[in-house]
Amino acid sequence: MEPEFVEDKYDVVIIGAGAAGLSAALAVVESSEFARLKAQGRTPKLLVISKLQALRSHTGSAEGGIAASLGNVEHDDWHWHYYDTVKGGDWLVDQDAAAVLAQYAPQTVVNLERCGVAFSRTDDGHIAQRKFGGHTAQYGKAPVRRAAYAADRIGHQILYTLWQQCVGSGVGFAEEWYVTDLVLTDQIDQTGKGTHKVAGIVAFDMHTGKTHAIAAHNVLMATGGAGRLFHTTSNSWDLTGDGMALALKAGLELEDVEFVQFHPTGLAHTGILLSEASRGEGGILRNANGEPFMARYAPEHKDLAARDVVSRSIIAEVDAGRGVADPKDPDGPKDCVWLDMTGIGAQRMERLLPQVTQTIRDYAGLDPSTQWVPVKPTAHYTMGGIPITLDGEVYQWHEGTRHVVEGLFAAGECSCVSAHGANRLGGNSLLDACLFGSRSGQSIAKRLVNDTAEDHAHHSGQTRHPSDHNGTEIPTRLDARASAPSLDPLHNAARARSLDVVRLLTGRDKQANAVDPGTQNVTDGLVAPNTAPATAERTATTPASSATSAAPPTATATPDGALQDDNPYRLIGELGNIMERAVAVRCDADTIRHARTLITDSVAPRAHALTCHSSIAAFNQELTAIWETQNLIELGRAMLSASEARHESRGAFTRTDFPSRNDEQFLRHSMTNEHGEVDWQPVHIVDMPPRSRAY
């Protein structure tokens, strides 16, 4: 439900409305702590904020299944799931995290069913399960049916169910609000060491074009992945790594950001995902000679080997001259292989894989029941992200110790609890989002008692006034006509962002006039410019001063690198091509170095020189696209730095100049900061020492 107004202060702000964010929200409002405070008349304030409408979140595109050792079709054991997850991650997995993932997977799936998820059923009424790559029985001996599914639309089912439960519980949503800044403050802990504490966020309301400071005791990042770093991706257009980039800019690190999974079966040259369920139900990969080649690379599990193994095998076939061209471009590059689904049977295919079948018909013009389908690896999932504990707490790695950022949490693909290590198994993503989203929400709930006691006063007597947008109310003190300079880090960040909005909408040469309240619609509602001295806050922001010169978008080429009529969509496309050539599936020192040079010398300067073609702030998609471009650049630089530092090949990460796994030096997590500096954190080995990995 949309709130009647957006407050200027909340107990909990959740950024992102996919499976992780919604699971966290439900865990908070269904907790005993929340109920106790509500009974006392101190109901905690919670807001889910999303740059999309919640039901457009990328969770809805997940197709094949959610992994859990339910044993509904054949005997299964969570210990086998645990082993498969560690092996699948090529032993870069924190084994305590993988154990939690596997042990509580059945409970997570059962809870989803009780919430209303309409799983497919066995003949006797149990949740149906299918085979998925890398999931085995008896510690790797044979594939096992572990993925609970709803035809091939499990993500859609989970997303809609969680959203309905949140609406029914009264959770408030601010949809089409873009979070531009994560604000942290410095504090001294009991030992005398400096630590960080969350202060809140700055967000841009796309409906009104206004910038808002929202204070929060607890902030959870659940912003999804960053597939748009690559040209060929299964990810939706909105997955631009926003949460990860915000963390970097706020002075935090990203863990294992070099590990990106390329799903083996993206529909040729569209990147659209053809679910692993297509192979789980009997689909076979074939090369140009019609040979089912996976037996050469994974003799035991063949087409159901781990995704990184299958993707590298496809690339090996293409390199050997056994690739095929996309039938839509018969004279184009032979960089695909065939997916043969003809053995599944038309009726079974329509019943179990309706979305895959429809996608192939609509976008390839082929009938998969009688024709082979061209596929190639597509960027699918970021294993790395914002480092978190098992309870979802974000931490910094400093001097060999984890330092928790008070009040800051993360869950889902933007986070890294390191349950996936160097490669994620299919079905473990939805599980991760729902399970660790819930655990994060439970952790937040435990903090609420103290938080609301300390700051209950803000729930009453707050001055508000209506905006022009559907009755939504905006805090008065954020309006340009009423605000004054402040030493508060959060509001300083909001002022800096407001100036950035003015610069992007009008060009710097007009900024002096633009900040005059009421002169034109671009400034209506913007926070006044900040003249207060700098404080000690860390803010994920790109102030106006960071750009060198920003000519109007119709200007000719300028010394700062801007091109005539440059735009963020062009830059995202160029960045995707650069990253794909550099680190897609494989890389080496030369490809990494070349990509860094192109980004530093061309893409980044042009991105900082961008301005909008329209001066209207409301519903200006180009404005948010510029911020997304800057976030992708920030994340791309971090990814290249981590890739350059890891001198080995492991899981989804392949260095052709370092083709072997090196446990002695690199059985460690990379921790990369905004400056590209890489530190290392040991992997948590519990009861499974590293061993060779083969399928």
XYZ file of C-alpha atoms in Angstrom:
695
model
C 0.000 0.000 0.000
C 1.139 3.533 -0.769
C 1.492 5.657 2.388
C -0.595 8.812 2.526
C 2.645 10.672 3.112
C 6.321 9.869 3.350
C 7.749 10.638 6.766
C 11.117 12.264 7.302
C 12.097 9.600 9.841
C 11.546 5.841 10.104
C 12.539 3.003 12.358
C 13.139 0.789 9.325
C 13.733 1.666 5.665
C 14.058 -1.221 3.219
C 15.491 -0.344 -0.191
C 14.205 -2.773 -2.787
C 10.919 -4.656 -3.155
C 12.028 -8.020 -4.498
C 12.066 -11.316 -2.606
C 14.778 -10.204 -0.164
C 13.238 -6.832 0.694
C 9.699 -8.177 1.013
C 10.868 -11.150 3.116
C 12.642 -8.748 5.452
C 9.591 -6.496 5.718
C 7.363 -9.455 6.566
C 9.835 -10.724 9.157
C 9.767 -7.333 10.873
C 5.987 -6.846 10.968
C 5.334 -10.471 11.956
C 7.899 -10.449 14.784
C 6.988 -10.626 18.464
C 8.934 -7.401 19.026
C 6.805 -5.534 16.501
C 3.603 -6.923 18.024
C 4.688 -5.972 21.542
C 5.520 -2.397 20.551
C 2.271 -2.104 18.624
C 0.328 -3.237 21.698
C 2.101 -0.530 23.690
C 1.025 2.137 21.225
C 4.536 2.511 19.822
C 4.089 0.925 16.404
C 7.439 1.077 14.576
C 7.499 3.001 11.306
C 8.563 0.891 8.311
C 8.919 1.917 4.677
C 9.785 -0.161 1.623
C 11.210 2.149 -1.030
C 11.775 1.065 -4.620
C 12.697 2.686 -7.915
C 10.127 0.381 -9.524
C 6.614 -0.675 -8.793
C 7.115 -3.631 -6.454
C 5.627 -6.201 -8.809
C 8.137 -5.255 -11.513
C 11.051 -6.384 -9.340
C 13.429 -8.806 -11.030
C 12.482 -11.629 -8.662
C 9.459 -12.113 -10.891
C 11.652 -13.308 -13.758
C 13.111 -16.297 -11.864
C 11.926 -19.414 -13.629
C 13.213 -22.834 -12.656
C 12.892 -23.431 -8.924
C 13.968 -22.824 -5.334
C 16.303 -25.413 -3.829
C 15.365 -27.331 -0.667
C 15.941 -30.910 0.474
C 12.235 -31.620 0.975
C 12.576 -35.154 -0.336
C 9.093 -35.123 -1.841
C 10.035 -37.007 -5.003
C 13.098 -38.946 -3.869
C 15.125 -39.140 -0.675
C 17.208 -36.063 0.047
C 19.256 -34.666 2.925
C 20.228 -31.087 3.774
C 23.811 -32.242 4.340
C 23.960 -33.206 0.652
C 22.643 -29.770 -0.284
C 25.293 -28.211 1.963
C 28.033 -30.241 0.280
C 26.772 -29.388 -3.222
C 26.715 -25.679 -2.365
C 30.295 -25.711 -1.079
C 31.528 -27.723 -4.045
C 29.515 -25.614 -6.481
C 31.177 -22.492 -5.066
C 34.608 -24.066 -5.646
C 35.370 -23.943 -1.904
C 35.289 -20.148 -1.706
C 32.064 -20.611 0.257
C 31.876 -19.675 3.941
C 30.737 -23.047 5.163
C 28.804 -21.738 8.154
C 26.701 -19.675 5.726
C 26.180 -22.607 3.356
C 25.095 -24.792 6.274
C 22.456 -22.246 7.308
C 21.270 -21.987 3.702
C 20.861 -25.745 3.310
C 19.555 -26.563 6.790
C 16.782 -23.952 6.774
C 15.845 -24.338 3.101
C 12.947 -26.767 3.724
C 11.496 -24.490 6.401
C 11.778 -21.515 4.033
C 9.920 -23.302 1.227
C 7.197 -24.590 3.548
C 6.699 -21.061 4.913
C 6.360 -19.746 1.359
C 3.708 -22.351 0.667
C 1.828 -21.334 3.820
C 1.969 -17.724 2.641
C 0.223 -18.782 -0.555
C 2.875 -19.695 -3.143
C 1.156 -22.060 -5.600
C 3.845 -24.672 -6.181
C 3.379 -27.377 -8.782
C 2.281 -30.638 -7.190
C 3.101 -34.324 -7.287
C 0.295 -36.798 -7.893
C -0.122 -37.248 -4.143
C -0.328 -33.493 -3.494
C 3.183 -32.680 -2.284
C 5.329 -29.817 -3.600
C 6.843 -31.001 -6.887
C 10.624 -30.987 -7.363
C 12.912 -31.285 -10.381
C 16.607 -31.755 -11.128
C 18.862 -28.733 -11.289
C 22.540 -28.383 -12.192
C 24.986 -29.299 -9.433
C 22.390 -30.680 -7.012
C 23.150 -34.279 -6.123
C 22.417 -37.147 -3.771
C 25.007 -39.011 -1.695
C 27.592 -36.210 -1.854
C 27.917 -35.901 -5.600
C 27.046 -39.404 -6.804
C 23.965 -38.655 -8.920
C 21.586 -35.756 -9.727
C 18.655 -35.372 -7.338
C 15.257 -33.664 -7.649
C 15.696 -30.762 -5.207
C 14.282 -27.671 -6.942
C 10.711 -26.898 -5.855
C 8.942 -25.284 -8.774
C 5.764 -23.675 -10.084
C 5.937 -24.673 -13.750
C 8.687 -22.265 -14.876
C 7.301 -19.190 -13.099
C 8.422 -19.681 -9.499
C 9.783 -16.141 -9.158
C 6.467 -14.677 -10.243
C 4.644 -16.791 -7.686
C 6.984 -15.844 -4.845
C 7.027 -12.123 -5.674
C 3.250 -11.755 -5.881
C 2.685 -13.818 -2.740
C 5.174 -11.876 -0.626
C 3.821 -8.570 -1.911
C 0.240 -9.560 -1.086
C 1.290 -10.594 2.411
C 3.067 -7.266 2.927
C 0.046 -5.298 1.735
C -2.193 -7.336 4.014
C 0.116 -6.565 6.948
C -0.031 -2.836 6.285
C 3.538 -2.387 5.001
C 3.975 1.012 3.351
C 5.590 1.295 -0.090
C 7.153 4.338 -1.737
C 7.312 3.174 -5.343
C 9.234 4.945 -8.087
C 11.491 6.629 -5.560
C 15.174 6.431 -6.460
C 17.655 6.204 -3.572
C 20.639 8.351 -4.481
C 22.643 8.348 -1.239
C 23.401 6.174 1.740
C 24.549 8.300 4.663
C 26.705 6.954 7.498
C 28.055 8.803 10.518
C 31.227 8.154 12.466
C 31.104 7.198 16.120
C 33.409 5.819 18.801
C 32.573 2.389 20.206
C 33.110 1.145 23.760
C 36.681 0.109 22.996
C 37.568 3.586 21.742
C 37.658 2.547 18.063
C 35.893 4.458 15.340
C 32.890 2.747 13.770
C 30.107 3.679 11.391
C 26.405 4.042 12.100
C 23.616 4.462 9.583
C 21.997 7.897 9.540
C 19.525 7.402 6.708
C 19.139 7.837 2.987
C 18.533 10.506 0.396
C 15.873 9.658 -2.156
C 14.465 11.279 -5.275
C 10.688 11.128 -5.775
C 10.221 10.535 -9.497
C 6.578 11.641 -9.345
C 7.317 15.148 -8.100
C 10.990 15.632 -8.936
C 11.811 16.421 -5.305
C 14.773 15.318 -3.223
C 14.172 14.009 0.295
C 16.281 13.220 3.341
C 14.857 10.214 5.204
C 16.405 9.442 8.567
C 16.296 5.824 9.741
C 17.509 3.803 12.681
C 17.770 0.757 10.424
C 18.352 0.560 6.675
C 18.291 -2.676 4.691
C 19.756 -2.787 1.193
C 17.933 -5.244 -1.070
C 18.555 -3.668 -4.457
C 19.410 -6.746 -6.531
C 22.290 -7.412 -8.881
C 24.201 -5.636 -11.630
C 23.710 -7.606 -14.833
C 23.599 -4.442 -16.916
C 27.348 -4.161 -16.505
C 27.379 -6.540 -19.482
C 25.909 -6.233 -22.942
C 24.490 -9.770 -22.951
C 22.481 -10.284 -19.780
C 19.392 -12.060 -18.524
C 18.811 -9.223 -16.064
C 16.109 -6.603 -16.454
C 16.987 -3.023 -17.349
C 16.808 -1.862 -13.751
C 19.599 -4.057 -12.362
C 22.326 -1.431 -12.347
C 24.138 -2.279 -9.119
C 22.720 0.712 -7.259
C 22.990 -0.722 -3.754
C 26.527 -1.985 -4.245
C 27.630 1.353 -5.689
C 26.008 3.244 -2.803
C 27.947 1.086 -0.351
C 31.210 1.784 -2.156
C 30.610 5.529 -2.204
C 29.762 5.459 1.501
C 33.229 4.082 2.234
C 32.336 0.392 2.530
C 33.874 -2.536 0.674
C 32.446 -5.113 -1.683
C 33.269 -8.768 -1.168
C 34.199 -11.106 -4.049
C 32.846 -8.669 -6.627
C 34.941 -10.284 -9.379
C 32.684 -13.357 -9.411
C 29.866 -13.010 -11.950
C 27.898 -16.023 -13.100
C 27.109 -16.400 -16.785
C 24.096 -18.622 -17.255
C 24.823 -21.072 -20.082
C 21.481 -20.833 -21.850
C 20.689 -17.273 -22.812
C 18.646 -17.028 -25.990
C 21.082 -16.080 -28.743
C 21.935 -12.379 -28.906
C 19.012 -11.334 -26.718
C 20.409 -12.541 -23.390
C 16.910 -13.647 -22.357
C 17.112 -16.524 -19.919
C 16.002 -19.997 -20.935
C 15.660 -21.663 -17.570
C 17.936 -24.417 -16.365
C 14.673 -26.301 -15.968
C 14.801 -26.871 -19.734
C 17.837 -29.091 -19.151
C 16.476 -30.434 -15.885
C 13.490 -31.750 -17.837
C 15.706 -33.365 -20.487
C 17.125 -30.665 -22.780
C 20.558 -31.373 -24.301
C 23.274 -29.001 -25.504
C 24.680 -29.819 -28.956
C 27.447 -28.287 -31.043
C 27.511 -27.530 -34.772
C 28.064 -31.226 -35.505
C 24.989 -32.196 -33.502
C 27.197 -33.774 -30.843
C 25.985 -33.687 -27.191
C 29.313 -32.242 -26.105
C 28.878 -31.912 -22.336
C 29.950 -35.521 -21.847
C 33.432 -34.375 -22.857
C 33.631 -31.782 -20.047
C 31.451 -33.254 -17.284
C 31.246 -37.004 -17.930
C 29.065 -37.806 -14.923
C 26.583 -34.931 -14.762
C 26.832 -33.736 -18.363
C 24.248 -30.973 -19.044
C 23.413 -30.738 -15.337
C 26.904 -29.775 -14.216
C 27.354 -26.466 -12.392
C 26.614 -23.399 -14.491
C 30.175 -22.123 -14.677
C 31.319 -25.503 -15.990
C 28.637 -25.528 -18.690
C 29.322 -21.930 -19.756
C 33.064 -22.549 -20.100
C 32.298 -25.702 -22.084
C 30.175 -23.716 -24.524
C 32.983 -21.193 -24.981
C 35.452 -24.059 -25.531
C 33.223 -25.494 -28.269
C 32.951 -22.108 -29.944
C 36.726 -21.597 -29.742
C 37.227 -25.022 -31.328
C 35.137 -23.977 -34.326
C 32.087 -25.995 -33.357
C 29.797 -23.035 -32.657
C 26.723 -22.067 -34.649
C 25.297 -18.768 -35.827
C 21.987 -17.371 -34.707
C 19.453 -18.346 -37.423
C 18.246 -14.735 -37.327
C 21.757 -13.685 -38.364
C 23.078 -16.626 -40.408
C 26.084 -14.653 -41.639
C 26.956 -13.451 -38.139
C 29.475 -14.870 -35.660
C 29.258 -18.553 -34.817
C 29.267 -17.954 -31.067
C 26.265 -20.076 -30.034
C 25.451 -23.758 -29.544
C 22.155 -25.607 -29.858
C 19.718 -26.377 -27.052
C 17.807 -29.489 -28.104
C 14.494 -29.747 -26.215
C 12.753 -31.975 -28.756
C 13.034 -35.034 -26.526
C 10.894 -33.491 -23.783
C 7.642 -33.830 -25.695
C 5.297 -31.046 -26.721
C 2.614 -31.621 -24.080
C 5.068 -32.004 -21.232
C 6.909 -28.912 -22.437
C 3.726 -26.828 -22.431
C 2.830 -28.035 -18.945
C 6.219 -27.686 -17.220
C 8.006 -25.050 -19.313
C 5.308 -22.705 -20.657
C 7.364 -19.526 -20.203
C 10.489 -20.969 -21.829
C 8.419 -22.251 -24.731
C 6.645 -18.938 -25.237
C 9.907 -16.975 -25.019
C 11.476 -19.102 -27.748
C 8.466 -18.697 -30.013
C 8.181 -14.954 -29.468
C 11.838 -13.962 -29.670
C 13.461 -16.652 -31.823
C 10.532 -17.602 -34.034
C 11.215 -21.283 -33.384
C 9.148 -24.214 -32.131
C 11.276 -25.905 -29.426
C 9.259 -29.108 -29.657
C 10.585 -29.672 -33.188
C 13.535 -27.279 -33.654
C 16.845 -26.716 -31.907
C 17.343 -23.345 -30.248
C 20.551 -21.220 -30.391
C 21.927 -20.276 -26.954
C 25.015 -18.604 -25.522
C 26.174 -17.622 -22.005
C 24.472 -14.540 -20.560
C 25.415 -12.468 -17.491
C 23.048 -13.676 -14.812
C 24.117 -13.278 -11.164
C 26.674 -11.449 -9.033
C 28.018 -13.782 -6.348
C 29.797 -10.919 -4.611
C 28.323 -7.828 -3.023
C 27.952 -5.937 0.236
C 29.536 -8.109 2.959
C 27.107 -9.274 5.640
C 27.053 -11.541 8.679
C 24.703 -14.511 9.012
C 22.187 -12.108 10.558
C 22.350 -9.684 7.635
C 24.491 -7.032 9.349
C 26.750 -5.083 6.999
C 30.349 -4.936 8.171
C 33.708 -3.468 7.251
C 36.846 -5.580 7.100
C 39.652 -3.736 8.845
C 42.897 -5.036 10.326
C 41.708 -8.631 10.102
C 38.426 -8.024 11.942
C 34.789 -7.509 11.001
C 33.385 -4.180 12.209
C 29.588 -4.094 12.010
C 27.984 -0.881 10.737
C 25.306 -0.175 13.310
C 21.813 -0.228 11.847
C 22.837 -1.189 8.301
C 21.714 -4.493 6.788
C 21.678 -6.110 3.354
C 20.091 -9.159 1.753
C 19.641 -10.784 -1.629
C 21.851 -10.443 -4.669
C 23.322 -7.074 -3.691
C 24.741 -8.692 -0.540
C 27.422 -11.312 0.053
C 27.027 -13.668 2.990
C 29.322 -15.908 0.948
C 26.951 -18.837 0.734
C 27.678 -19.063 -3.009
C 31.430 -18.537 -3.094
C 32.835 -18.514 -6.603
C 29.719 -19.888 -8.304
C 26.051 -20.149 -7.329
C 24.013 -23.298 -7.863
C 20.667 -22.934 -9.586
C 17.778 -22.626 -7.152
C 19.954 -21.165 -4.402
C 19.297 -17.535 -5.365
C 15.610 -17.378 -4.442
C 16.477 -19.390 -1.355
C 19.207 -16.921 -0.365
C 16.904 -13.931 -0.896
C 13.991 -15.344 1.083
C 16.003 -16.982 3.866
C 18.572 -14.288 4.563
C 16.001 -11.583 3.876
C 13.933 -13.061 6.699
C 16.964 -13.397 8.977
C 17.847 -9.756 8.359
C 14.301 -8.711 9.184
C 14.431 -10.707 12.406
C 17.701 -8.994 13.340
C 16.151 -5.590 12.714
C 13.123 -6.521 14.804
C 15.336 -7.257 17.794
C 16.734 -3.719 17.557
C 13.333 -2.059 17.431
C 12.632 -2.074 21.160
C 15.592 0.156 21.943
C 15.208 2.248 18.789
C 11.572 3.183 19.379
C 12.190 3.872 23.049
C 14.967 6.307 22.168
C 13.038 8.113 19.479
C 9.305 7.614 20.045
C 8.711 11.365 19.979
C 8.937 11.615 16.208
C 5.773 9.578 15.756
C 3.567 12.416 16.959
C 3.234 16.119 16.314
C 5.115 16.109 13.009
C 4.317 19.037 10.710
C 3.377 18.053 7.171
C 1.841 19.665 4.151
C 0.289 18.117 1.042
C 2.135 17.862 -2.240
C 0.672 17.975 -5.722
C 1.059 14.229 -6.191
C -2.017 12.189 -5.282
C -2.256 13.590 -1.772
C 1.198 12.364 -0.748
C 2.572 14.516 2.051
C 6.160 15.706 2.136
C 8.024 16.933 5.251
C 7.967 20.740 5.325
C 11.583 21.137 6.339
C 12.745 19.558 3.081
C 11.090 22.214 0.967
C 13.348 24.871 -0.544
C 11.064 27.588 0.764
C 11.479 26.515 4.399
C 14.846 24.821 4.756
C 18.006 26.324 6.233
C 21.658 25.252 6.245
C 22.368 22.460 8.722
C 25.312 20.621 10.193
C 23.289 17.399 10.057
C 25.117 14.949 7.735
C 21.910 13.562 6.276
C 20.499 16.930 5.286
C 23.878 18.079 4.021
C 23.840 15.050 1.738
C 20.333 15.957 0.576
C 21.443 19.502 -0.248
C 24.426 18.219 -2.202
C 22.162 15.887 -4.138
C 19.686 18.691 -4.820
C 22.468 20.766 -6.355
C 23.423 17.761 -8.447
C 19.820 17.515 -9.693
C 19.890 21.194 -10.671
C 23.187 20.714 -12.489
C 21.898 17.691 -14.397
C 18.653 19.398 -15.382
C 19.955 22.810 -16.338
C 23.718 22.704 -16.773
C 26.175 24.266 -14.325
C 26.156 27.597 -16.085
C 22.503 28.059 -15.023
C 22.910 26.790 -11.480
C 23.107 30.173 -9.756
C 19.709 31.190 -11.079
C 18.197 27.722 -10.785
C 18.507 27.513 -7.001
C 16.361 30.621 -6.567
C 13.132 29.150 -5.073
C 10.078 29.408 -7.252
C 11.772 30.691 -10.413
C 11.061 27.571 -12.490
C 9.696 24.070 -12.104
C 13.164 22.505 -11.961
C 13.784 23.998 -8.526
C 10.332 23.492 -7.037
C 10.814 21.478 -3.870
C 14.598 21.263 -4.030
C 16.582 21.643 -0.831
C 18.480 24.908 -0.524
C 22.232 24.904 -1.275
C 24.470 23.995 1.637
C 26.918 26.543 2.959
C 27.751 24.749 6.202
C 31.283 23.433 6.760
C 32.067 19.816 5.951
C 31.423 17.196 8.629
C 32.783 13.734 9.313
C 29.986 11.834 7.592
C 30.506 9.252 4.887
C 27.963 9.721 2.133
C 27.290 7.752 -1.009
C 26.800 10.838 -3.125
C 28.122 12.471 -6.261
C 28.117 16.197 -5.472
C 28.017 18.763 -8.198
C 31.667 19.630 -7.629
C 32.737 16.153 -8.769
C 32.081 17.019 -12.407
C 34.556 19.148 -14.264
C 32.340 20.836 -16.847
C 28.865 19.924 -17.953
C 27.909 21.540 -21.222
C 24.320 21.334 -22.392
C 23.594 18.034 -24.126
C 23.522 19.614 -27.577
C 27.094 20.937 -27.288
C 29.923 19.688 -29.471
C 32.759 17.590 -28.085
C 34.426 19.206 -25.066
C 37.828 18.776 -23.408
C 36.240 16.773 -20.573
C 35.314 13.997 -22.990
C 31.634 14.701 -23.613
C 30.333 13.949 -27.087
C 27.713 15.897 -28.931
C 24.278 14.760 -27.747
C 25.801 12.102 -25.473
C 23.334 10.235 -23.270
C 23.403 7.652 -20.465
C 21.880 4.874 -22.549
C 24.697 5.106 -25.064
C 27.262 5.014 -22.262
C 25.656 2.011 -20.565
C 25.774 0.204 -23.899
C 29.437 1.066 -24.414
C 30.299 0.069 -20.850
C 28.506 -3.242 -21.334
C 30.536 -4.003 -24.446
C 33.769 -3.054 -22.680
C 33.064 -5.270 -19.675
C 31.895 -8.151 -21.839
C 35.085 -8.144 -23.878
C 37.173 -7.818 -20.721
C 35.761 -10.251 -18.155
C 32.813 -12.206 -19.563
C 33.399 -15.900 -18.682
C 37.179 -15.435 -18.967
C 39.780 -12.691 -18.733
C 43.492 -11.967 -18.516
C 45.730 -9.093 -17.469
C 45.576 -7.438 -20.887
C 41.778 -7.470 -21.201
C 41.399 -6.118 -17.663
C 43.974 -3.373 -18.199
C 42.436 -2.335 -21.526
C 38.960 -2.099 -19.992
C 40.208 0.039 -17.106
C 41.872 2.405 -19.549
C 38.726 2.784 -21.656
C 36.567 3.458 -18.593
C 39.021 5.945 -17.071
C 39.835 7.819 -20.272
C 36.457 7.821 -22.012
C 33.390 6.441 -20.279
C 33.791 7.966 -16.807
C 34.565 11.537 -17.939
C 31.657 11.479 -20.356
C 29.328 10.153 -17.659
C 30.250 12.979 -15.297
C 29.687 15.489 -18.098
C 26.170 14.305 -18.871
C 23.174 16.571 -18.461
C 19.519 15.901 -19.211
C 17.846 16.791 -22.478
C 14.748 17.950 -20.585
C 14.727 20.389 -17.668
C 11.595 18.845 -16.155
C 12.413 16.954 -12.960
C 9.244 14.868 -12.585
C 9.285 11.479 -14.341
C 12.583 12.307 -16.022
C 13.948 8.848 -16.758
C 17.139 10.257 -18.209
C 17.951 11.805 -14.836
C 17.831 8.490 -13.006
C 19.603 6.803 -15.936
C 22.555 9.169 -15.430
C 22.804 8.082 -11.797
C 22.538 4.438 -12.872
C 25.348 4.988 -15.360
C 27.559 6.454 -12.657
C 26.742 3.523 -10.369
C 27.632 0.993 -13.048
C 30.948 2.731 -13.673
C 31.751 2.709 -9.956
C 30.934 -0.975 -9.748
C 32.757 -1.836 -12.961
C 35.951 -0.264 -11.679
C 35.721 -2.266 -8.454
C 35.109 -5.465 -10.401
C 38.143 -4.895 -12.607
C 40.334 -4.111 -9.589
C 39.293 -7.332 -7.839
C 39.714 -9.313 -11.068
C 43.218 -7.954 -11.546
C 44.179 -8.842 -7.974
C 43.030 -12.497 -8.114
C 45.760 -14.496 -9.837
C 43.934 -17.788 -10.209
C 40.912 -19.413 -11.831
C 38.086 -20.482 -9.517
C 34.416 -21.174 -10.125
C 32.869 -18.619 -12.464
C 36.107 -16.601 -12.535
C 38.631 -17.741 -15.165
C 41.997 -16.082 -15.740
C 43.503 -17.541 -18.895
C 46.918 -16.318 -17.705
C 46.395 -18.070 -14.335
C 44.386 -21.149 -15.367
C 44.688 -23.118 -12.103
C 43.053 -22.736 -8.713
C 45.512 -21.505 -6.093
C 44.287 -22.382 -2.604
C 47.560 -21.454 -0.953
C 47.312 -17.791 -1.912
C 43.697 -17.174 -2.927
C 41.423 -19.268 -0.752
C 40.373 -15.852 0.454
C 37.609 -13.348 -0.147
C 38.545 -10.142 -1.933
C 37.438 -6.974 -0.143
C 37.504 -4.045 -2.590
C 36.923 -0.397 -1.687
C 35.953 2.658 -3.746
C 39.609 3.397 -4.554
C 40.186 -0.044 -6.061
C 42.291 -1.194 -3.103
C 41.886 -4.913 -2.408
C 42.242 -6.549 1.002
C 41.728 -10.232 1.743
C 39.537 -12.092 4.242
C 39.972 -15.812 5.024
C 37.264 -18.262 3.965
C 35.375 -19.945 6.815
C 36.247 -23.640 6.559
C 34.179 -25.724 8.982
C 34.208 -29.412 8.063
C 34.971 -29.648 4.335
C 38.615 -28.971 3.442
C 39.170 -27.958 -0.202
C 39.378 -30.763 -2.739
C 39.308 -31.084 -6.495
C 36.077 -30.111 -8.224
C 34.739 -32.200 -11.066
C 31.331 -33.146 -12.429
